[in-house]
Coordinates of N, CA and C in Angstrom, one line a residue:
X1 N 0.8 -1.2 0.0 CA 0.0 0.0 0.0 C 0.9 1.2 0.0
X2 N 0.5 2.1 -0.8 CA 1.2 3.7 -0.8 C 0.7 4.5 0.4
X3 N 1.7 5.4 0.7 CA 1.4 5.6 2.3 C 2.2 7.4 1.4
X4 N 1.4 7.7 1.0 CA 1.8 9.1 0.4 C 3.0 9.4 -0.7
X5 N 3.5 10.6 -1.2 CA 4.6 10.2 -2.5 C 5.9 10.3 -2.0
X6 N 6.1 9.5 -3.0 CA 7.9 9.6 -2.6 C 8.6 10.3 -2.4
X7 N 9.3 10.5 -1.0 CA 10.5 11.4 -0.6 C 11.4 11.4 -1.6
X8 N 11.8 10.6 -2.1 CA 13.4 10.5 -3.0 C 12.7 11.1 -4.4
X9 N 11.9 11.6 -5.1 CA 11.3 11.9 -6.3 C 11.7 13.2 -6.0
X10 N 11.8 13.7 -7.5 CA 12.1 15.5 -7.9 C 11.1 16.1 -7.3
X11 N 10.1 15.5 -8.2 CA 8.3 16.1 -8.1 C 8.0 15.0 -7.3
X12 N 6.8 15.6 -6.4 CA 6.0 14.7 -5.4 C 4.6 14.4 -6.9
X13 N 4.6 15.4 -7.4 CA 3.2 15.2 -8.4 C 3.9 15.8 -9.5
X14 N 3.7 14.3 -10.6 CA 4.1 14.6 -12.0 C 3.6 15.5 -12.6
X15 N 2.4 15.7 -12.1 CA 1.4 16.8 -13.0 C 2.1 17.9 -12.9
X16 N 2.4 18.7 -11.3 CA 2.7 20.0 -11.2 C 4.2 20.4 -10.8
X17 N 4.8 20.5 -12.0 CA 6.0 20.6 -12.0 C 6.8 21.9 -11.2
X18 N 5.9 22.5 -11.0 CA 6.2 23.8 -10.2 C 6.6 23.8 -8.6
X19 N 6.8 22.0 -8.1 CA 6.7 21.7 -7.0 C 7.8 20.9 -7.0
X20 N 8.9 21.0 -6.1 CA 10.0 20.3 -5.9 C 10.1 19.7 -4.4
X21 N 10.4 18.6 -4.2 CA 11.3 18.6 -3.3 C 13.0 18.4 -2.9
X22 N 13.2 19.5 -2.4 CA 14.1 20.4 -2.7 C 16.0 19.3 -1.9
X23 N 15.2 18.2 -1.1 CA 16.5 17.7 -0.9 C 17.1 16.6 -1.5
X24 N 16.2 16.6 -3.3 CA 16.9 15.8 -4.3 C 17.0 16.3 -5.3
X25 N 17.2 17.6 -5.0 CA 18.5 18.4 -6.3 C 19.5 19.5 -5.9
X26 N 19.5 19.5 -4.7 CA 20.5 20.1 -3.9 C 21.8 19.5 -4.1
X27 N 23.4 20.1 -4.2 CA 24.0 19.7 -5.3 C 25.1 19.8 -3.7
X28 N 25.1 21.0 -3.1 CA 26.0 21.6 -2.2 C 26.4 20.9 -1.4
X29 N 27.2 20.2 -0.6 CA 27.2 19.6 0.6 C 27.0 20.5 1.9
X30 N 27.0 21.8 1.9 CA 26.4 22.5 3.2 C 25.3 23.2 3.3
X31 N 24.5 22.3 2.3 CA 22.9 22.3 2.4 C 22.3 21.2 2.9
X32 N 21.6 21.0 3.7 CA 21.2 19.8 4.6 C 19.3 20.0 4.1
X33 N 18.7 19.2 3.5 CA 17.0 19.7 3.7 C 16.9 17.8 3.8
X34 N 15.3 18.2 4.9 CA 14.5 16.7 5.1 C 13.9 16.4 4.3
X35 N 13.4 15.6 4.7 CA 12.3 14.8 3.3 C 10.8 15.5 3.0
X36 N 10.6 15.6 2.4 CA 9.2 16.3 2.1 C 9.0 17.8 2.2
X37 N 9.9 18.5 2.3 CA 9.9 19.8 2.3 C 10.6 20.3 0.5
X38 N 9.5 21.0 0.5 CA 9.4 21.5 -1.2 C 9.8 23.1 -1.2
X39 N 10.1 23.4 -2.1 CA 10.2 24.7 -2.9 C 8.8 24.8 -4.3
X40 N 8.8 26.0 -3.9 CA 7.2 26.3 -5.1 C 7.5 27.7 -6.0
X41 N 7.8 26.6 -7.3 CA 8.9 28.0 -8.3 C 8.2 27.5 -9.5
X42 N 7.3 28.2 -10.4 CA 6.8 28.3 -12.0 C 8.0 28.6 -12.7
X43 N 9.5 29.2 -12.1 CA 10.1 29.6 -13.2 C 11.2 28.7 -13.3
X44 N 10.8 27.6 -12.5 CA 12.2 26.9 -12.0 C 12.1 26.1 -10.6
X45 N 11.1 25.5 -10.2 CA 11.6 24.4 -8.2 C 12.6 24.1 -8.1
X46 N 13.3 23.6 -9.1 CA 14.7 22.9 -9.1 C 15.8 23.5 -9.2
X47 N 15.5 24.7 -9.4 CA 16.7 26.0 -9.6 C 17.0 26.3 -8.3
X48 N 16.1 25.8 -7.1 CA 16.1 26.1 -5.4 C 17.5 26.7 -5.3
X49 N 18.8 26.0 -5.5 CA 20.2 26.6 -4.7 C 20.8 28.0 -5.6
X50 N 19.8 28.6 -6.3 CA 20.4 29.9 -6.9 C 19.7 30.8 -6.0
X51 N 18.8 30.0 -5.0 CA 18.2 31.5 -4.2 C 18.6 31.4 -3.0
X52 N 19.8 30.5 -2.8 CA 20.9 30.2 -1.6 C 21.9 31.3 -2.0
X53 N 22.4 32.7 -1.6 CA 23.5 33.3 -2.0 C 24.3 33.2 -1.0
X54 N 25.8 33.6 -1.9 CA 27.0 34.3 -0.6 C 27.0 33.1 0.1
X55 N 27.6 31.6 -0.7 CA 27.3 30.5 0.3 C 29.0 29.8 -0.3
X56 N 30.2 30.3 0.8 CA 31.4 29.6 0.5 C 31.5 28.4 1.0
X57 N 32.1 27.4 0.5 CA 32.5 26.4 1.5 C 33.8 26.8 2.1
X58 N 34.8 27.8 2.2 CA 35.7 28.3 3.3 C 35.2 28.5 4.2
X59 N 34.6 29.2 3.7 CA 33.3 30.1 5.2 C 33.4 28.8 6.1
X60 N 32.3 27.8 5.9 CA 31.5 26.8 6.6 C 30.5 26.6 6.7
X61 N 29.9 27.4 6.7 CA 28.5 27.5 7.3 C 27.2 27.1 6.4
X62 N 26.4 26.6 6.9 CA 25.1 26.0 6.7 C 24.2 26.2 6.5
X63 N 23.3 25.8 5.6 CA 22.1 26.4 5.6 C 20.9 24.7 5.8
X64 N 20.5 24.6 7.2 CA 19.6 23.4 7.4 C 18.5 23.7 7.7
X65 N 17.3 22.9 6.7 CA 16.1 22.9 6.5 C 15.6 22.0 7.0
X66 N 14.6 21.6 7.9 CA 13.8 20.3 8.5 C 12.8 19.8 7.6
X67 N 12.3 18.7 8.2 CA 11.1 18.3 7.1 C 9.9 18.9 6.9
X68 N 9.1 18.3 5.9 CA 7.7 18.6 5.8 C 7.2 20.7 5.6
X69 N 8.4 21.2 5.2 CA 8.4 23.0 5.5 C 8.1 23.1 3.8
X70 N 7.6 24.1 3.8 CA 6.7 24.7 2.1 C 7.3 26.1 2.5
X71 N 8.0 26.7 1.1 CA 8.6 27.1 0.6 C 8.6 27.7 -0.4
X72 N 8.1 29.2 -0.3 CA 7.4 30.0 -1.6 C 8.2 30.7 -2.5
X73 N 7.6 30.7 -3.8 CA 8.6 31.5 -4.6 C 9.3 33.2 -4.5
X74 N 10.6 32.8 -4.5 CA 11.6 34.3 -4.4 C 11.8 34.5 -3.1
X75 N 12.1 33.1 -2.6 CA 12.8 33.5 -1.4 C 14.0 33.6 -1.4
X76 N 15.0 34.3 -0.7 CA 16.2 34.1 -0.8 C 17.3 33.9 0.5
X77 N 18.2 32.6 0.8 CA 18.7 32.8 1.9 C 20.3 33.3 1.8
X78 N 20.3 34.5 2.2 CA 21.5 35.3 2.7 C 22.6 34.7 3.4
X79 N 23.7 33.8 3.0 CA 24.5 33.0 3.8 C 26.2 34.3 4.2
X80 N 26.4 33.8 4.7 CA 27.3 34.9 5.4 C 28.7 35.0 4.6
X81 N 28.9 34.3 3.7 CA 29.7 34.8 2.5 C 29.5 36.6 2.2
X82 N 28.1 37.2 2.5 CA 27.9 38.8 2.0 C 28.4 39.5 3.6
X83 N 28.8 39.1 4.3 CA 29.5 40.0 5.1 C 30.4 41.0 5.2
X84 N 30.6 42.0 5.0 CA 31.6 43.0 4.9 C 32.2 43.2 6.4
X85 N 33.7 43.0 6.2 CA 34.6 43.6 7.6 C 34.1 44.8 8.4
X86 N 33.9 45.1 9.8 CA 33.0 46.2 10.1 C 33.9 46.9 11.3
X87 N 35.3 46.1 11.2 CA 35.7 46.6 12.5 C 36.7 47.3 12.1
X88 N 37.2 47.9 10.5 CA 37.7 48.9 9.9 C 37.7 50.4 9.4
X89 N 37.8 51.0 9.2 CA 37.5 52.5 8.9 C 36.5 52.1 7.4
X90 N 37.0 51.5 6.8 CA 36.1 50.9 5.8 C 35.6 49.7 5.4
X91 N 34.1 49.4 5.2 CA 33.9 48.4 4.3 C 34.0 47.4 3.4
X92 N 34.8 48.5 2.8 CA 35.2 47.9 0.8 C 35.5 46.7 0.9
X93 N 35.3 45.9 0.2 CA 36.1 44.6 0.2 C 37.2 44.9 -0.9
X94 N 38.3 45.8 -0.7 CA 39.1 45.9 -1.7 C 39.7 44.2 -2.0
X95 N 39.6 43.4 -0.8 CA 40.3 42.4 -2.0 C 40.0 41.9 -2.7
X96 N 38.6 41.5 -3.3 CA 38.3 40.8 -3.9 C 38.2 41.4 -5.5
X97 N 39.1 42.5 -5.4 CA 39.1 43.2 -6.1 C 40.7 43.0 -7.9
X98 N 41.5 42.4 -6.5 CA 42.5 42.1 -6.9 C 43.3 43.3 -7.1
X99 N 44.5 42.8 -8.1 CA 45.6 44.0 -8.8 C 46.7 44.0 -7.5
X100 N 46.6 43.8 -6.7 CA 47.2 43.8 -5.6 C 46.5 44.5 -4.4
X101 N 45.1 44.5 -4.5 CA 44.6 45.1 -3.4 C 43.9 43.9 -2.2
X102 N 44.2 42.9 -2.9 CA 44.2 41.4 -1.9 C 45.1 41.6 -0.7
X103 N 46.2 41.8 -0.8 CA 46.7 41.8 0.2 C 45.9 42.7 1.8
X104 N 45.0 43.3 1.5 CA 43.7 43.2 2.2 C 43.1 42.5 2.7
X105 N 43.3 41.6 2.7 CA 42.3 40.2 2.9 C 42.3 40.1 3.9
X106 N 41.2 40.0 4.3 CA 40.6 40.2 6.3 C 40.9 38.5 6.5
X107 N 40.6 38.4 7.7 CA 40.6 37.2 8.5 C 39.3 36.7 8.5
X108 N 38.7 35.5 8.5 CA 37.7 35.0 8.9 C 37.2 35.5 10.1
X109 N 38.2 35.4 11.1 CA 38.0 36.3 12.7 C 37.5 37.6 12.3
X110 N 37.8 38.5 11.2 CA 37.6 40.0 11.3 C 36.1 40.1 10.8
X111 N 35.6 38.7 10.2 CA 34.4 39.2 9.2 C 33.3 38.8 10.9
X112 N 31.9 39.4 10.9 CA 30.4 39.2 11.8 C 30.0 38.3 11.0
X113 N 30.8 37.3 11.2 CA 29.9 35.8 10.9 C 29.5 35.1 11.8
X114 N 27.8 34.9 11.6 CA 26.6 34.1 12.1 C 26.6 33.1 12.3
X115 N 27.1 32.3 12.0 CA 26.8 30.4 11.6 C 25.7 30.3 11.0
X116 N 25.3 29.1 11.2 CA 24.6 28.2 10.8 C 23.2 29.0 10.2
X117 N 22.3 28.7 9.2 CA 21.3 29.2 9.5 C 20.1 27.8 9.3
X118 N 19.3 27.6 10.0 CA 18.6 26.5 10.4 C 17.1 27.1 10.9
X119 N 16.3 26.0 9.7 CA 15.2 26.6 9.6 C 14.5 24.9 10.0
X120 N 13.3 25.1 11.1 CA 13.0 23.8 11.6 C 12.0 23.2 11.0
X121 N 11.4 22.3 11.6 CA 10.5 21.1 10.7 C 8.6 21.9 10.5
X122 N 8.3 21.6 9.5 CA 7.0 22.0 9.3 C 6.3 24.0 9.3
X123 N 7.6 24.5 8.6 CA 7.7 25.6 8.8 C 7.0 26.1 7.2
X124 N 6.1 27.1 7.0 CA 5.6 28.0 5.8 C 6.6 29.3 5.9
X125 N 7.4 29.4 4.8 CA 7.9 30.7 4.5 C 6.9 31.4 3.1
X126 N 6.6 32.5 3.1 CA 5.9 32.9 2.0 C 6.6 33.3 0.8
X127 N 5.9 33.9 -0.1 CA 6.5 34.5 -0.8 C 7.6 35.5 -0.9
X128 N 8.5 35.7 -1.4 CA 9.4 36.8 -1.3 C 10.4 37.4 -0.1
X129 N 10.2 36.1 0.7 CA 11.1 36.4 2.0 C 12.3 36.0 1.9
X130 N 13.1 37.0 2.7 CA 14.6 36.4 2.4 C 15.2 36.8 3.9
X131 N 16.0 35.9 4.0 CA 16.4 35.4 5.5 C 18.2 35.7 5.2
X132 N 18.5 36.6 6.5 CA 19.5 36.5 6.7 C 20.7 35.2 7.2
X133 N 22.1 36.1 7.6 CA 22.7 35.1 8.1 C 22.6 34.9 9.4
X134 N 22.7 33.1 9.7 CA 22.5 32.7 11.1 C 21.2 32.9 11.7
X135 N 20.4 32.7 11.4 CA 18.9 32.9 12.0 C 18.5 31.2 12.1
X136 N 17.7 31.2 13.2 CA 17.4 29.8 13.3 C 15.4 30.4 13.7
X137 N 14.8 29.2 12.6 CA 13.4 29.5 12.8 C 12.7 28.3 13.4
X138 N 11.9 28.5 14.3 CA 11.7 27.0 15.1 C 10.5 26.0 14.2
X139 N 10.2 24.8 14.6 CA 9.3 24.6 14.4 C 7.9 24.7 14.0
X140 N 7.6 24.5 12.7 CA 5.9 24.9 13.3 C 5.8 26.7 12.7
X141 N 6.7 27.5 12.5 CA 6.3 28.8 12.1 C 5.8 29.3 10.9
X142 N 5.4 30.1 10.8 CA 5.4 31.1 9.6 C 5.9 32.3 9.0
X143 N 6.3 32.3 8.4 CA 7.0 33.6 7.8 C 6.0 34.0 6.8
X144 N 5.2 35.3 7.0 CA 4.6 36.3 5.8 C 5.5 36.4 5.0
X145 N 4.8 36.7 3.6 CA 4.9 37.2 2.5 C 5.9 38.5 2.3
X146 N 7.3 38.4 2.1 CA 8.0 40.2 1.5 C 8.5 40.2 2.6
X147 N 8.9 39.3 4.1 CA 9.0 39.7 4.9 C 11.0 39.1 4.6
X148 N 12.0 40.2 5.9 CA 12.8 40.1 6.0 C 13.6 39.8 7.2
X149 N 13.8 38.2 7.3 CA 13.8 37.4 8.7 C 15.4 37.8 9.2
X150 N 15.7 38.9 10.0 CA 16.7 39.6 11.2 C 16.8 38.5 12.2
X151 N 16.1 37.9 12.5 CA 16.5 37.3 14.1 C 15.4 35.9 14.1
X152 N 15.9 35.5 15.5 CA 15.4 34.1 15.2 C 13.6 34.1 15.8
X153 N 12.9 32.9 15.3 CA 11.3 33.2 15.2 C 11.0 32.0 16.1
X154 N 10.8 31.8 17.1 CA 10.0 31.1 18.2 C 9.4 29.9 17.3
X155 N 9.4 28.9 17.9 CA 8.4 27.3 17.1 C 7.0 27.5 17.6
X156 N 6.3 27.6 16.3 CA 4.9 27.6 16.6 C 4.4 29.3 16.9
X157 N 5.2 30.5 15.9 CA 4.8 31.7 16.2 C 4.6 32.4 14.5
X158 N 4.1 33.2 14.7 CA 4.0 33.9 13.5 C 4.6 34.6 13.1
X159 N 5.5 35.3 12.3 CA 6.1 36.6 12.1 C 6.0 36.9 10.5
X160 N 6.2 38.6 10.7 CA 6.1 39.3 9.2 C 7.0 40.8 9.4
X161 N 7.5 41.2 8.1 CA 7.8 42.8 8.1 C 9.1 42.6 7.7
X162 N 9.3 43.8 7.5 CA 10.8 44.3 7.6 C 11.6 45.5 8.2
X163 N 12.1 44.8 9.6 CA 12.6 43.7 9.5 C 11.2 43.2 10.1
X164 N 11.8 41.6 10.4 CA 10.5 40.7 11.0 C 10.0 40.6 12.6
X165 N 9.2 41.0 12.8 CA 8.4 41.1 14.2 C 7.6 40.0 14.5
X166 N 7.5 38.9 15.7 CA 6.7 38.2 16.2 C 5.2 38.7 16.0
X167 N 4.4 38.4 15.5 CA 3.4 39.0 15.4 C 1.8 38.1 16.3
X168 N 2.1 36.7 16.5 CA 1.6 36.0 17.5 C 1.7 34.3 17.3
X169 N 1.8 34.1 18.7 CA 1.5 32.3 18.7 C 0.7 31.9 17.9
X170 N 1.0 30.7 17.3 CA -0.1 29.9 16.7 C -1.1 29.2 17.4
X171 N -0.7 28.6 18.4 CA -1.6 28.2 19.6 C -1.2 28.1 21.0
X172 N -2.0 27.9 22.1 CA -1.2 27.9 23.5 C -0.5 27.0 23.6
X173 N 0.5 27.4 25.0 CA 1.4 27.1 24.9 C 1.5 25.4 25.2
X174 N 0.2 24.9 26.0 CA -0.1 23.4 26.6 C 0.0 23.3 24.6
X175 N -0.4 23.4 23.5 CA -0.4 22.3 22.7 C 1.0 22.8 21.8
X176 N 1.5 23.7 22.0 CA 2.9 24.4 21.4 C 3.9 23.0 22.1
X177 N 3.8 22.6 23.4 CA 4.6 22.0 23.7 C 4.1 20.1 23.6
X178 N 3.3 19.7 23.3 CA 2.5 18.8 23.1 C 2.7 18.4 21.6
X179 N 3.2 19.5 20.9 CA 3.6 19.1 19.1 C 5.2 19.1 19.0
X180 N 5.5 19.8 20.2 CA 7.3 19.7 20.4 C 7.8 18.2 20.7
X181 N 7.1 17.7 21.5 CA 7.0 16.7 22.2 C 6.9 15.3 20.9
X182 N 5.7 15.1 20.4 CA 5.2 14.1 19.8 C 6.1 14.8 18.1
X183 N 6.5 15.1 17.6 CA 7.4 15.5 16.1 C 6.5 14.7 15.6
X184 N 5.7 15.0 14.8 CA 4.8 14.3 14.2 C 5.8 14.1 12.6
X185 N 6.4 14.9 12.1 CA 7.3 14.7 10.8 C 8.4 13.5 11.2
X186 N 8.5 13.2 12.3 CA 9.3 12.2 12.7 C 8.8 10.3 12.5
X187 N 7.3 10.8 12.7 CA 6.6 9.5 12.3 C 7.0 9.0 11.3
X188 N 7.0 7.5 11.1 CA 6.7 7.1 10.0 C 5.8 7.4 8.9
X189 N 6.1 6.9 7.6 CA 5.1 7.5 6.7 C 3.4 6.7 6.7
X190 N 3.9 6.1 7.1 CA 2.4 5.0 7.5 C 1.4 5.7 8.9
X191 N 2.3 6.0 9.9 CA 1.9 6.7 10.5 C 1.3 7.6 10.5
X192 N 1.6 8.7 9.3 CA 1.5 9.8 9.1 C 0.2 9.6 8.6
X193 N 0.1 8.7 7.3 CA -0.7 8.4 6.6 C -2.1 8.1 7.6
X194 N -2.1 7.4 8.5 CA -3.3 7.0 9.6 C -4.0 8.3 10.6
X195 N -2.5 8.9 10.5 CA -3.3 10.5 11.0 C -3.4 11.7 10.5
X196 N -3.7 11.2 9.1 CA -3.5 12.8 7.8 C -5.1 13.3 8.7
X197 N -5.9 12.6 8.2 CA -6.8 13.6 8.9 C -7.3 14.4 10.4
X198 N -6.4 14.3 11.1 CA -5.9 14.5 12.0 C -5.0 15.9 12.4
X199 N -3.7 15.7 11.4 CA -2.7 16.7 11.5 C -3.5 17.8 10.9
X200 N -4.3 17.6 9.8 CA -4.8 18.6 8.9 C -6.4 19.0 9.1
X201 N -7.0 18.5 10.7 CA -8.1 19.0 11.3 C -8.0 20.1 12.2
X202 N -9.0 21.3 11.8 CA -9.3 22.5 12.6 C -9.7 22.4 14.0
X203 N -9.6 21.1 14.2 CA -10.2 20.8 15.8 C -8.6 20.2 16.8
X204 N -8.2 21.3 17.1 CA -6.9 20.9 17.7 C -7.0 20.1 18.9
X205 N -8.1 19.4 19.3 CA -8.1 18.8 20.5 C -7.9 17.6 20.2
X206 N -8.1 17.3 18.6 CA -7.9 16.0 18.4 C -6.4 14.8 18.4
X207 N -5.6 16.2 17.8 CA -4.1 15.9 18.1 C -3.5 15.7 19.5
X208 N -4.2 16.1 20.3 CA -3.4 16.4 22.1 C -3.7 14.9 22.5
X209 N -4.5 14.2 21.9 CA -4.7 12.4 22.3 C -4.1 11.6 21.5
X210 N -3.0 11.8 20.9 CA -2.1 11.0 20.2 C -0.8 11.4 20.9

């Protein structure tokens, strides 16, 4: 028996090609995404790691996606490769300039690098949002539409703007910690399958008995 579509497939649905999931064409090795979390692009799903910028592997740093998270077109994540030196009289990145103006070349220590940026399991980013470096978004969140993610977003809260403001809980905090608890994306897929209508009922008292 089919217990939902295949994690390892490009497209979950042949039909709508506009729909990827995004951690079987990721090419990078310091892109990490879970299973079932898609990108939603008409001009390209599969194009996903061109809207990863400023992403060295000198640097290090990461960009990790959890499962089951949707992913709207023109997002962009800001990896800490675009950092400019700040603890100089200037900016410039003269070295990358060359001619001999490399010998400039700051230290990894001189640049305000973030780490990691890690975005958690079952998370909606909207349209047009782009996330800086090192921001971690919890579980369970949402990111509005245009919005520009500065700092890190609580599991199971809402935020929008620019920059981005908590704008409210998704629910109290007894069932915020009751979905922390049980990771429902951690289920099996059979599992999941026995409680789709469940995860995706308006009646949230029904989830608190599993």
């Amino acid at each position: 028996m089919q217990y939902g579509p295949n994690p390892n497939a490009i497209y979950p649905n042949e039909a709508i090609k506009s729909v990827c999931y995004i951690k079987n064409i990721v090419t990078r090795p310091n892109i990490i995404i879970g299973d079932y979390t898609y990108y939603d692009d008409s001009d390209g799903a599969e194009k996903f790691e061109e809207h990863v910028t400023h992403h060295y592997e000198f640097i290090g740093d990461k960009l990790i996606i959890g499962k089951f998270c949707a992913i709207a077109k023109g997002v962009e994540f800001i990896m800490n490769g675009a950092n400019h030196r700040m603890n100089s009289v200037t900016t410039y990145p003269f070295n990358i300039m060359g001619s001999g103006w490399e010998k400039a070349t700051p230290a990894l220590t001189d640049l305000p690098l973030k780490g990691d940026t890690v975005i958690g399991n079952d998370v909606w980013i909207g349209q047009n949002v782009t996330v800086m470096p090192g921001v971690h978004v919890g579980d369970g969140a949402i990111i509005a539409a245009n919005s520009v993610v500065t700092k890190d977003v609580p599991a199971y809260h809402i935020a929008g703007g620019n920059p981005v403001k908590i704008m409210k809980k998704r629910f109290d905090d007894n069932l915020i910690e009751h979905l922390k608890k049980i990771k429902w994306w951690d289920w099996p897929a059979e599992k999941i399958f026995e409680h789709l209508e469940i995860l995706c009922s308006g009646d949230l008292g029904k989830i608190t008995k599993i």
